[in-house]
Coordinates of C-alpha atoms and ligand atoms in Angstrom, one line a residue:
M1 CA 0.3 -0.1 -0.4
S2 CA 1.6 3.8 -1.4
A3 CA 1.8 6.3 1.4
P4 CA -1.4 8.7 1.4
N5 CA -0.6 11.9 -1.1
P6 CA 0.6 14.6 1.5
A7 CA -1.7 17.4 0.4
S8 CA 0.4 20.6 -2.5
C9 CA -0.8 23.5 -3.5
P10 CA -0.3 24.8 -6.4
T11 CA 1.9 28.4 -7.9
I12 CA -0.8 30.5 -7.1
G13 CA -1.3 33.7 -9.0
I14 CA -1.5 37.3 -7.5
D15 CA -3.1 40.8 -8.3
L16 CA -1.6 42.5 -5.5
G17 CA -4.2 46.0 -5.9
T18 CA -4.1 49.1 -4.6
T19 CA -7.5 49.1 -3.6
N20 CA -8.5 45.0 -3.1
S21 CA -5.9 41.8 -4.1
L22 CA -7.1 38.3 -5.2
V23 CA -5.8 35.7 -5.4
A24 CA -6.4 32.5 -8.7
V25 CA -5.0 29.2 -9.4
F26 CA -4.5 27.0 -12.5
E27 CA -6.3 24.1 -12.5
N28 CA -7.7 21.5 -14.7
G29 CA -6.7 23.3 -17.7
Q30 CA -8.2 27.0 -16.4
P31 CA -7.3 30.2 -14.0
R32 CA -10.1 30.4 -11.4
T33 CA -9.9 32.6 -8.6
L34 CA -10.4 31.8 -4.8
A35 CA -13.2 33.0 -2.3
N36 CA -12.0 33.4 1.4
E37 CA -14.7 31.7 3.9
F38 CA -17.1 34.8 3.6
G39 CA -17.0 34.2 -0.3
E40 CA -15.1 37.0 -1.4
E41 CA -12.8 37.1 -3.8
L42 CA -11.3 40.7 -3.4
T43 CA -9.9 41.1 -0.5
P44 CA -9.5 44.7 0.2
S45 CA -6.0 46.0 0.3
V46 CA -6.0 47.2 4.1
V47 CA -4.3 46.9 6.9
A48 CA -5.1 48.6 10.3
V49 CA -4.9 47.7 14.4
A50 CA -8.6 46.9 15.8
E51 CA -8.9 48.6 19.7
D52 CA -7.2 45.7 21.2
G53 CA -4.2 45.5 19.4
Q54 CA -5.3 43.1 16.9
L55 CA -4.0 43.3 13.7
L56 CA -7.1 43.4 11.0
V57 CA -6.9 42.9 6.8
G58 CA -9.0 42.8 4.1
R59 CA -12.8 44.3 4.3
A60 CA -12.0 44.6 8.2
A61 CA -10.1 47.1 8.2
K62 CA -11.1 48.6 5.1
D63 CA -14.3 48.6 8.3
R64 CA -12.1 49.8 10.7
L65 CA -10.8 52.7 8.7
I66 CA -13.7 54.0 7.8
V67 CA -14.3 54.9 11.5
A68 CA -11.2 55.2 12.6
P69 CA -9.2 56.6 10.2
G70 CA -5.8 57.1 12.1
S71 CA -6.1 53.2 12.9
G72 CA -4.2 51.5 9.5
Q73 CA -3.9 52.2 5.9
A74 CA -4.9 52.0 2.2
C75 CA -3.1 53.0 -0.7
F76 CA 0.1 51.8 0.7
K77 CA 1.1 50.2 -2.9
R78 CA 1.8 53.7 -4.2
D79 CA 4.6 53.4 -2.0
M80 CA 6.0 50.7 -2.6
G81 CA 10.2 51.8 -3.5
T82 CA 10.0 54.8 -0.9
S83 CA 10.6 55.6 2.1
A84 CA 6.9 56.0 3.3
E85 CA 6.5 55.5 6.9
Y86 CA 2.7 54.7 8.2
R87 CA 2.4 55.6 11.9
F88 CA -0.7 53.3 13.6
G89 CA -1.5 51.4 16.4
G90 CA 1.2 52.7 18.8
K91 CA 4.2 51.3 15.7
S92 CA 5.8 52.2 12.3
W93 CA 5.1 50.5 9.2
S94 CA 6.4 50.8 5.9
P95 CA 4.9 49.6 2.6
I96 CA 6.4 46.5 1.9
V97 CA 5.4 45.5 5.4
C98 CA 1.9 46.6 4.6
S99 CA 1.9 44.3 1.3
A100 CA 3.2 41.5 2.9
I101 CA 0.3 41.4 5.2
V102 CA -1.8 41.3 2.5
L103 CA -0.5 39.2 0.0
G104 CA -0.1 36.6 4.0
E105 CA -3.4 37.2 4.1
M106 CA -3.7 36.1 0.0
K107 CA -1.6 32.7 0.9
R108 CA -4.4 32.2 3.6
I109 CA -7.2 32.4 1.5
A110 CA -5.0 28.9 -0.5
E111 CA -4.1 27.1 2.3
L112 CA -8.2 27.1 3.0
H113 CA -8.8 26.2 -0.8
F114 CA -6.0 23.8 -0.5
G115 CA -5.4 22.4 2.6
A116 CA -1.7 22.8 2.5
V117 CA 0.6 26.0 2.7
P118 CA 1.2 27.5 -1.2
Q119 CA 5.2 27.8 -0.9
R120 CA 5.4 29.8 -4.9
A121 CA 3.5 33.2 -6.1
V122 CA 3.1 34.8 -9.4
I123 CA 2.9 38.5 -8.7
T124 CA 1.2 40.9 -11.1
V125 CA 2.4 44.8 -10.9
P126 CA 1.6 48.1 -12.6
A127 CA 3.6 47.9 -16.2
Y128 CA 4.8 51.0 -15.0
F129 CA 6.7 50.2 -11.8
H130 CA 10.3 50.7 -11.7
D131 CA 13.1 48.2 -10.6
Q132 CA 12.8 49.4 -6.4
Q133 CA 8.6 49.2 -6.7
R134 CA 9.5 45.7 -8.5
Q135 CA 12.2 45.1 -5.8
A136 CA 9.8 46.6 -2.5
T137 CA 7.5 43.5 -3.7
I138 CA 9.8 40.5 -4.2
E139 CA 10.6 41.4 0.0
A140 CA 7.0 42.1 0.5
A141 CA 6.7 38.5 -1.0
Q142 CA 9.6 37.1 1.1
I143 CA 8.1 38.9 4.4
A144 CA 5.2 36.7 4.3
G145 CA 7.1 33.2 3.4
L146 CA 6.6 33.0 -0.5
G147 CA 8.8 32.9 -3.5
V148 CA 8.6 34.3 -6.3
E149 CA 8.3 32.9 -9.7
R150 CA 7.5 35.2 -11.4
I151 CA 6.8 39.1 -11.8
I152 CA 4.2 40.3 -14.4
N153 CA 3.1 43.3 -15.6
E154 CA -0.8 43.5 -15.1
P155 CA -2.1 44.3 -18.4
T156 CA 0.2 41.7 -20.3
A157 CA -1.8 39.4 -17.3
A158 CA -4.9 40.6 -18.1
A159 CA -4.3 40.3 -22.1
L160 CA -2.3 36.8 -21.2
A161 CA -5.9 35.4 -19.5
Y162 CA -7.5 37.3 -22.6
G163 CA -5.2 35.1 -25.1
Y164 CA -6.1 32.2 -23.4
S165 CA -9.5 32.2 -23.5
N166 CA -9.9 33.1 -27.6
P167 CA -6.8 31.8 -28.7
E168 CA -8.0 31.6 -32.6
R169 CA -8.6 34.5 -33.1
E170 CA -5.8 36.4 -34.4
M171 CA -6.4 40.5 -33.1
R172 CA -4.5 43.5 -32.2
I173 CA -5.9 45.4 -28.8
L174 CA -5.0 47.8 -26.5
V175 CA -5.9 47.0 -23.2
F176 CA -7.0 50.2 -21.0
D177 CA -5.8 49.5 -17.5
L178 CA -7.4 51.9 -14.9
G179 CA -6.8 50.4 -10.9
G180 CA -7.2 51.6 -7.5
G181 CA -3.9 54.3 -8.2
T182 CA -2.7 53.2 -11.2
F183 CA -2.5 54.1 -15.0
D184 CA -1.4 51.7 -17.3
V185 CA -1.7 51.5 -21.5
T186 CA -0.9 48.7 -23.4
L187 CA -0.6 47.8 -26.6
L188 CA -0.2 43.7 -27.8
E189 CA -0.5 41.7 -31.0
I190 CA -2.3 38.8 -30.2
F191 CA -2.1 35.6 -32.7
E192 CA -2.1 32.0 -32.7
G193 CA -1.5 31.9 -28.8
V194 CA 1.2 34.3 -29.7
V195 CA 0.9 37.1 -26.8
E196 CA 3.5 39.3 -28.0
V197 CA 3.5 42.8 -26.5
Q198 CA 4.5 45.5 -28.2
A199 CA 4.1 48.7 -26.3
S200 CA 3.3 49.9 -22.8
T201 CA 3.4 53.2 -20.8
G202 CA 1.5 54.7 -18.3
E203 CA 0.9 56.5 -15.0
S204 CA 2.0 55.4 -11.5
R205 CA 0.1 58.0 -9.3
L206 CA -3.1 58.0 -11.0
G207 CA -6.0 56.4 -11.1
G208 CA -9.6 55.4 -9.8
E209 CA -8.8 56.6 -6.1
D210 CA -8.1 60.3 -7.4
Y211 CA -11.8 60.3 -9.3
T212 CA -12.9 60.0 -5.5
D213 CA -11.1 62.4 -4.4
A214 CA -11.6 65.1 -7.0
L215 CA -15.4 64.5 -6.8
C216 CA -14.8 65.0 -2.7
L217 CA -13.2 68.7 -4.1
W218 CA -15.5 69.6 -6.3
L219 CA -18.7 68.9 -3.4
E220 CA -16.8 70.6 -0.9
N221 CA -16.5 73.3 -3.3
R222 CA -20.1 74.0 -4.9
H223 CA -20.7 73.8 -1.5
Q224 CA -19.2 75.8 0.6
W225 CA -18.6 72.8 3.2
Q226 CA -15.5 70.7 4.8
P227 CA -16.4 67.7 6.9
Q228 CA -14.5 67.5 10.7
P229 CA -10.9 65.9 10.3
A230 CA -12.5 62.8 12.2
A231 CA -15.8 62.4 9.5
R232 CA -13.5 62.5 6.5
G233 CA -13.2 58.7 6.3
A234 CA -16.4 58.1 6.9
W235 CA -16.9 61.3 3.8
R236 CA -15.5 59.7 1.1
Q237 CA -17.0 56.8 1.7
R238 CA -19.8 58.4 0.7
V239 CA -18.0 60.0 -1.6
E240 CA -16.7 56.3 -3.7
V241 CA -20.5 55.0 -3.2
A242 CA -21.7 57.6 -5.0
K243 CA -19.0 57.5 -7.3
R244 CA -19.6 54.2 -8.3
Q245 CA -24.0 54.7 -8.5
L246 CA -22.1 56.8 -11.4
S247 CA -21.5 54.1 -12.9
A248 CA -24.9 52.8 -13.2
S249 CA -27.0 56.0 -13.5
E250 CA -26.9 59.1 -14.5
S251 CA -27.1 60.9 -11.4
A252 CA -26.2 60.2 -7.5
S253 CA -27.6 61.2 -4.0
L254 CA -25.4 61.4 -0.4
Y255 CA -25.5 62.6 2.7
L256 CA -23.4 66.5 2.9
N257 CA -23.7 67.5 6.3
D258 CA -26.8 66.3 7.4
G259 CA -28.9 67.4 3.7
L260 CA -29.5 65.5 0.8
V261 CA -27.1 66.5 -2.4
Q262 CA -27.7 65.0 -5.7
V263 CA -24.4 64.7 -8.0
T264 CA -24.6 64.2 -12.1
R265 CA -22.3 62.5 -14.8
E266 CA -22.4 65.5 -15.9
D267 CA -21.4 67.4 -12.7
F268 CA -18.6 63.9 -12.5
R269 CA -17.3 65.2 -16.0
E270 CA -16.9 68.8 -14.9
A271 CA -14.8 67.4 -11.4
T272 CA -12.8 64.8 -13.4
A273 CA -11.7 67.0 -16.2
A274 CA -8.1 67.5 -14.8
I275 CA -7.5 63.7 -14.7
H276 CA -8.5 62.8 -18.5
A277 CA -6.2 65.3 -19.7
R278 CA -3.4 63.0 -17.9
L279 CA -4.9 59.8 -19.0
R280 CA -4.8 61.4 -23.2
P281 CA -0.8 61.9 -23.2
V282 CA -0.3 58.6 -22.2
V283 CA -2.9 56.1 -24.9
A284 CA -1.2 58.9 -27.7
R285 CA 2.2 57.6 -26.0
C286 CA 1.4 54.7 -26.0
L287 CA 0.1 54.1 -29.6
R288 CA 2.8 56.3 -31.3
D289 CA 5.0 53.9 -29.7
A290 CA 4.0 50.9 -31.0
G291 CA 3.7 53.4 -34.4
L292 CA -0.7 52.0 -34.2
Q293 CA -3.4 54.3 -35.1
A294 CA -6.1 54.0 -33.5
V295 CA -8.4 52.6 -36.3
A296 CA -5.6 49.7 -36.6
L297 CA -7.0 48.5 -33.6
D298 CA -9.2 45.4 -33.2
D299 CA -10.5 45.9 -29.8
I300 CA -9.9 47.3 -26.4
L301 CA -9.6 45.2 -23.3
L302 CA -10.8 47.3 -20.4
V303 CA -8.6 46.3 -17.0
G304 CA -9.6 47.7 -12.9
G305 CA -12.4 48.4 -11.6
A306 CA -12.2 52.4 -12.0
S307 CA -12.5 51.5 -16.2
R308 CA -16.2 51.1 -14.9
M309 CA -16.6 54.5 -14.6
L310 CA -19.0 55.8 -17.8
V311 CA -17.0 59.1 -17.9
V312 CA -14.1 56.5 -18.3
R313 CA -15.8 54.7 -21.0
D314 CA -16.3 58.0 -22.5
F315 CA -12.6 59.4 -22.7
I316 CA -11.8 56.2 -24.5
Q317 CA -14.9 56.7 -26.9
D318 CA -14.1 60.9 -27.9
E319 CA -9.8 58.9 -27.7
L320 CA -10.0 56.2 -29.8
K321 CA -13.3 56.1 -31.9
R322 CA -14.5 52.9 -31.0
I323 CA -15.9 50.8 -27.6
S324 CA -15.1 47.9 -25.7
S325 CA -16.8 44.9 -27.1
L326 CA -14.6 42.3 -24.7
K327 CA -15.9 40.8 -21.9
I328 CA -13.6 39.5 -18.6
D329 CA -14.7 41.2 -15.5
P330 CA -11.7 43.8 -15.3
D331 CA -11.6 43.1 -11.4
R332 CA -10.9 39.5 -12.1
V333 CA -8.7 40.2 -15.7
V334 CA -5.3 39.9 -13.6
A335 CA -5.9 37.6 -11.0
L336 CA -6.8 34.5 -14.0
G337 CA -3.4 36.1 -16.3
A338 CA -1.6 35.9 -12.9
A339 CA -2.7 32.0 -12.3
V340 CA -2.2 30.9 -16.6
Q341 CA 1.3 32.9 -16.1
A342 CA 1.8 30.2 -13.2
G343 CA 0.4 27.4 -14.8
L344 CA 3.0 28.4 -18.2
C345 CA 5.9 27.8 -15.0
A346 CA 5.2 24.7 -14.1
S347 CA 5.4 23.5 -17.8
D348 CA 1.3 22.7 -17.7
S349 CA 0.4 20.6 -20.4
A350 CA -2.9 22.7 -21.4
V351 CA -0.7 26.2 -22.2
A352 CA 1.9 24.7 -24.0
D353 CA 1.1 26.5 -27.3
I354 CA 1.3 29.3 -25.5
V355 CA 3.8 31.3 -26.0
L356 CA 4.1 35.3 -24.4
T357 CA 6.7 38.5 -25.1
D358 CA 6.9 41.3 -23.1
V359 CA 8.7 44.3 -23.1
C360 CA 11.0 47.1 -21.2
P361 CA 8.0 50.1 -20.3
H362 CA 11.4 51.8 -19.0
T363 CA 14.3 53.3 -21.4
L364 CA 16.8 52.4 -18.6
G365 CA 20.5 53.8 -19.3
I366 CA 23.4 56.0 -17.2
E367 CA 24.3 59.1 -16.0
M368 CA 26.7 61.2 -18.4
S369 CA 29.2 64.2 -17.7
K370 CA 29.0 66.6 -21.8
E371 CA 31.8 68.1 -22.6
L372 CA 30.9 72.0 -23.1
A373 CA 32.9 74.5 -24.0
Y374 CA 35.8 76.1 -22.7
G375 CA 37.5 73.0 -22.1
Q376 CA 35.0 72.3 -19.1
S377 CA 32.2 68.9 -19.0
E378 CA 28.8 69.6 -17.0
P379 CA 26.9 65.8 -15.1
G380 CA 23.6 65.4 -15.5
Y381 CA 22.8 63.7 -18.5
F382 CA 21.0 60.8 -19.3
A383 CA 22.8 58.0 -22.1
P384 CA 20.0 55.9 -22.9
I385 CA 21.5 52.2 -23.1
I386 CA 17.8 50.1 -23.3
D387 CA 14.9 52.2 -25.1
R388 CA 11.3 51.8 -23.7
N389 CA 9.5 48.9 -25.4
T390 CA 12.1 46.6 -26.7
T391 CA 11.3 43.3 -26.0
V392 CA 12.8 41.6 -23.2
P393 CA 14.6 39.5 -22.7
V394 CA 17.3 42.1 -23.5
S395 CA 21.2 42.7 -23.1
R396 CA 22.6 45.6 -24.4
S397 CA 25.8 47.5 -24.0
K398 CA 27.1 50.5 -25.0
L399 CA 31.0 51.8 -25.0
F400 CA 31.6 55.3 -23.0
H401 CA 35.2 57.2 -21.6
T402 CA 36.5 58.7 -18.9
L403 CA 37.1 62.1 -19.7
H404 CA 40.6 62.5 -18.5
P405 CA 43.5 60.6 -19.2
Q406 CA 45.0 60.2 -15.3
Q407 CA 41.0 59.3 -14.3
D408 CA 40.8 55.9 -12.4
H409 CA 37.7 55.7 -11.3
I410 CA 34.3 56.2 -12.3
E411 CA 30.7 55.6 -11.0
V412 CA 28.1 54.1 -13.1
R413 CA 24.7 56.0 -11.8
V414 CA 21.6 54.3 -13.2
F415 CA 18.8 55.5 -14.1
Q416 CA 15.6 54.9 -16.4
G417 CA 13.1 57.9 -17.3
E418 CA 13.3 59.2 -20.1
A419 CA 14.2 63.1 -19.4
R420 CA 16.9 63.8 -20.7
L421 CA 18.8 65.5 -17.4
T422 CA 18.9 62.8 -15.6
R423 CA 17.3 64.4 -11.7
D424 CA 14.1 64.1 -13.7
N425 CA 14.5 59.9 -13.7
Q426 CA 14.6 57.8 -11.9
K427 CA 17.9 56.9 -10.0
I428 CA 18.1 53.3 -9.8
G429 CA 21.6 52.3 -8.6
E430 CA 25.0 53.2 -8.6
I431 CA 28.1 50.6 -9.8
S432 CA 32.2 51.7 -9.0
I433 CA 35.1 50.7 -10.8
T434 CA 38.7 51.8 -9.9
G435 CA 41.9 50.4 -11.7
G436 CA 42.8 49.9 -15.4
L437 CA 41.5 52.4 -16.4
R438 CA 44.4 55.6 -16.9
H439 CA 46.1 56.1 -19.9
Q440 CA 49.9 53.9 -19.5
P441 CA 52.2 52.6 -21.9
G442 CA 51.6 49.2 -23.2
L443 CA 48.0 49.3 -22.3
H444 CA 44.9 49.2 -24.9
R445 CA 42.0 51.1 -25.2
P446 CA 42.7 53.0 -21.9
G447 CA 39.2 55.5 -20.4
E448 CA 37.2 52.9 -22.6
V449 CA 33.8 51.3 -20.1
D450 CA 32.1 49.0 -21.8
I451 CA 28.4 48.8 -19.9
R452 CA 26.2 45.8 -20.6
F453 CA 22.6 46.1 -19.2
S454 CA 20.5 42.8 -18.7
Y455 CA 17.4 43.2 -18.4
D456 CA 14.9 40.1 -17.8
M457 CA 11.3 38.9 -17.4
N458 CA 10.6 39.8 -13.9
G459 CA 11.9 43.2 -15.0
I460 CA 14.9 43.2 -12.8
L461 CA 17.8 44.8 -14.3
E462 CA 21.7 43.3 -14.4
V463 CA 24.6 45.6 -14.7
E464 CA 28.4 45.0 -16.6
V465 CA 30.6 47.8 -16.5
T466 CA 33.8 46.0 -18.1
A467 CA 37.4 48.1 -18.6
L468 CA 38.3 46.9 -22.0
A469 CA 41.8 47.7 -21.6
T470 CA 42.9 45.1 -18.7
G471 CA 38.9 43.5 -19.0
K472 CA 38.3 43.6 -15.8
K473 CA 34.5 43.2 -14.8
Q474 CA 32.8 44.5 -12.5
S475 CA 28.9 42.7 -11.9
H476 CA 25.8 44.4 -10.2
V477 CA 22.5 43.2 -9.4
I478 CA 20.6 46.7 -8.6
E479 CA 19.7 46.9 -5.4
Q480 CA 20.1 50.0 -3.3
R481 CA 17.3 50.0 -0.5
P482 CA 13.8 51.7 -1.5
G483 CA 14.0 55.7 -0.4
C484 CA 17.7 55.4 1.4
L485 CA 19.6 58.6 0.2
S486 CA 23.1 59.0 1.0
Q487 CA 24.3 62.5 2.4
R488 CA 25.5 63.0 -0.7
E489 CA 22.6 63.1 -2.4
I490 CA 20.6 64.4 0.5
Q491 CA 23.0 67.7 0.1
A492 CA 23.0 67.9 -4.0
A493 CA 18.7 68.1 -3.5
I494 CA 18.9 70.8 -1.0
A495 CA 22.1 72.9 -2.9
R496 CA 19.6 72.3 -6.2
L497 CA 16.3 74.6 -3.8
Q498 CA 19.8 77.3 -2.8
P499 CA 17.8 80.4 -5.1
L500 CA 20.1 80.7 -8.5
K501 CA 22.2 83.7 -9.7
L502 CA 20.3 84.1 -12.4
H503 CA 21.8 83.0 -14.9
P504 CA 20.4 83.1 -19.3
R505 CA 19.1 79.2 -18.2
D506 CA 17.1 80.3 -15.8
L507 CA 15.7 83.4 -17.1
L508 CA 11.4 82.3 -17.3
P509 CA 10.9 81.8 -21.0
N510 CA 14.1 79.7 -20.9
R511 CA 13.1 77.7 -19.1
A512 CA 9.7 77.2 -19.4
R513 CA 11.8 76.2 -23.4
L514 CA 13.7 73.9 -21.7
E515 CA 11.1 72.5 -20.0
R516 CA 9.3 71.6 -23.2
A517 CA 11.9 70.0 -24.9
G518 CA 12.3 67.7 -21.9
R519 CA 8.9 66.8 -22.5
V520 CA 9.0 66.5 -26.0
Y521 CA 11.8 64.0 -25.9
A522 CA 10.4 62.1 -23.1
E523 CA 7.6 61.9 -26.3
L524 CA 10.4 60.9 -28.7
V525 CA 12.7 57.5 -29.3
G526 CA 15.8 56.9 -32.1
P527 CA 16.8 58.9 -34.1
A528 CA 14.4 61.9 -33.3
R529 CA 14.8 62.6 -30.0
E530 CA 18.4 62.4 -30.4
H531 CA 18.2 65.3 -33.4
L532 CA 15.8 67.0 -30.7
N533 CA 18.8 66.6 -28.3
A534 CA 21.3 67.8 -30.4
V535 CA 19.1 71.1 -30.7
T536 CA 19.3 71.6 -26.9
D537 CA 22.6 71.1 -26.3
Q538 CA 23.1 74.1 -29.0
F539 CA 20.6 76.1 -27.3
E540 CA 22.3 75.1 -24.2
A541 CA 26.0 75.6 -24.6
A542 CA 24.0 79.1 -26.7
L543 CA 23.2 79.5 -23.0
E544 CA 26.4 78.3 -21.9
S545 CA 28.0 80.7 -23.6
R546 CA 25.4 84.6 -22.4
D547 CA 26.2 86.3 -26.3
S548 CA 22.7 86.8 -26.9
L549 CA 22.8 86.9 -30.9
A550 CA 23.5 83.5 -30.0
I551 CA 21.3 82.5 -27.5
K552 CA 18.2 83.9 -30.3
Q553 CA 19.7 81.8 -32.8
A554 CA 20.1 78.5 -31.3
A555 CA 16.6 79.2 -29.5
A556 CA 14.4 79.6 -32.9
V557 CA 15.7 76.3 -34.1
L558 CA 14.4 74.4 -30.9
D559 CA 11.3 76.2 -31.1
S560 CA 11.0 75.2 -35.0
F561 CA 11.6 72.0 -34.0
L562 CA 9.3 72.0 -31.1
R563 CA 6.1 73.2 -32.9
G564 CA 7.0 71.1 -36.0
F565 CA 6.6 68.2 -32.6
F566 CA 3.1 69.4 -31.9
E567 CA 1.6 70.5 -35.4
H568 CA 2.5 67.3 -36.3
E569 CA 0.9 65.5 -32.9
G570 CA -2.3 67.5 -33.3
E571 CA -2.2 69.5 -30.0
A572 CA -1.9 73.2 -30.1
P573 CA 1.8 74.6 -29.1
A574 CA 1.8 76.6 -26.0
E575 CA 2.6 80.4 -27.1
P576 CA 6.2 80.3 -27.5
P577 CA 8.6 82.4 -25.4
A578 CA 9.6 85.8 -25.8
S579 CA 13.4 86.2 -26.9
P580 CA 15.6 86.6 -24.3
Ligands
AMP1 P1 -8.2 48.1 -8.5 O1 -7.0 48.5 -7.7 O2 -8.4 47.2 -9.8 O3 -8.6 47.3 -7.2 O4 -9.0 49.0 -8.2 C1 -9.8 49.3 -8.1 C2 -10.7 50.9 -8.1 O5 -11.6 50.7 -8.6 C3 -11.0 51.8 -6.9 O6 -10.5 53.3 -7.4 C4 -12.1 51.7 -7.2 O7 -13.3 53.0 -6.7 C5 -12.5 51.9 -8.7 N1 -14.1 51.1 -8.7 C6 -14.4 50.0 -8.5 N2 -15.7 49.7 -9.2 C7 -16.1 50.7 -9.2 C8 -17.7 50.9 -9.7 N3 -18.7 49.8 -10.1 N4 -17.3 51.9 -10.6 C9 -16.1 52.6 -10.4 N5 -15.3 52.2 -9.5 C10 -15.2 51.3 -9.7

């Protein structure tokens, strides 16, 4: 007689959402979401401490927060990868620890179903999560006692769930993912079981919660009223309910200052117009990066609870001239996709024909110095190595050289982002190399270093720096502790805030011009970006020279480039700044 099989739990798929989290598994050829003992599949991503000191998670924590707003924390996903600290229950809590508590709850729900503790998980993150936020998510899983099988982008997971259930269809879809606190747009092609992400872009601090905040503010202004601080949680909750009602009906009513007030969808549209102005460029950028026009799309997949809002659907219809006809529950589709990915990781035969390719959603590069006039150099410029929307995994390298023949040490500062100056991008780590760089007789290629970036399927970056003269290599997985600033960085930030002496660069029209150039730079890739970079360099060099004629000429060239871009985008350029 053989021994009974010990109970086991498959790898679980977790959608760790800003507002709600879900857990799913891939079983018998199908993904399915799991419910807790109350039959609920959505667990609010909220942590709180009860009056008696007990730790609460999920619905209980959410309810407690409504009556005692200072007793816990919601929306901590927005702070992942930062040094944010919350104080409640007499203790301080980090976003990582709060996320770990929610992941622990997901683990517990899976255990309820399988009678065994899950060991590994596929966890979804917004496509726009940067390296530190992904690392923070991995650490949260480790704290919860879960090994991470794969980190997968939320819109990609949604597409995978869709592609899995419709393998025979060949189509180009736009995934419009508006969650509680993040917004991602992803373009993909699905054909014969291949799910190919072509471009992905987003805004990491924009989502359904901003709609609730905007409606709160609009109502407070309209009625010249503000809740007492202790009643703010309950007030916000009433507005949240009204917001949801407006997804199904033309108007909603709610109690404000003991009286019943009405809010219509038109009011809601007015209250949230500024948010839509922030969604628009993200959609345009994604289409542009994929080299597609809206007419080429076959359909739109809506993901995230906030995509239920009718004002959002109207926005999509206005922007893309079509409505979404894909019917998958926007709350569950990401978790289902995570479960399909878990099946792929476990080589489940049911998914043997599915192939998934994803992209790196940010540009990754290093900081470099530019040689200016008079033999001077200026640090702080971004040198891209991997362009955004390159298919992953990917490994790319570029050659750099030291600034001075006697230099024998370099610090490679790694950044991600779309801005031309590194101070406007996200620093994700640093690596230094000493020796073998200085000019010496007999040394071949002194001063040259090869910098290689390798970006894996989880969105984790490895950097390798090789001094070409000696072949000496330094490898480094970027692992900067979230939110930790060195003394030098703090000093640099303070120095930046010091009032600057009035240099032509700081005159308002020139600042505005450089800001606009920076904004357009972020929108472009490849040769157009390089061209703009060169034109901006010339303008900066002219500013540096303080020669007013040179400044005027360089400004005209830069303005003409910017005008060309805005005309092409069909966007009215801002009033051209007056020349200095
Ligand atoms: P997620 O991060 O996907 O859980 O996003 C949840 C967000 O969707 C929250 O901001 C909710 O307020 C919002 N949401 C959920 N259901 C609705 C609905 N029916 N109408 C409007 N917003 C909703």
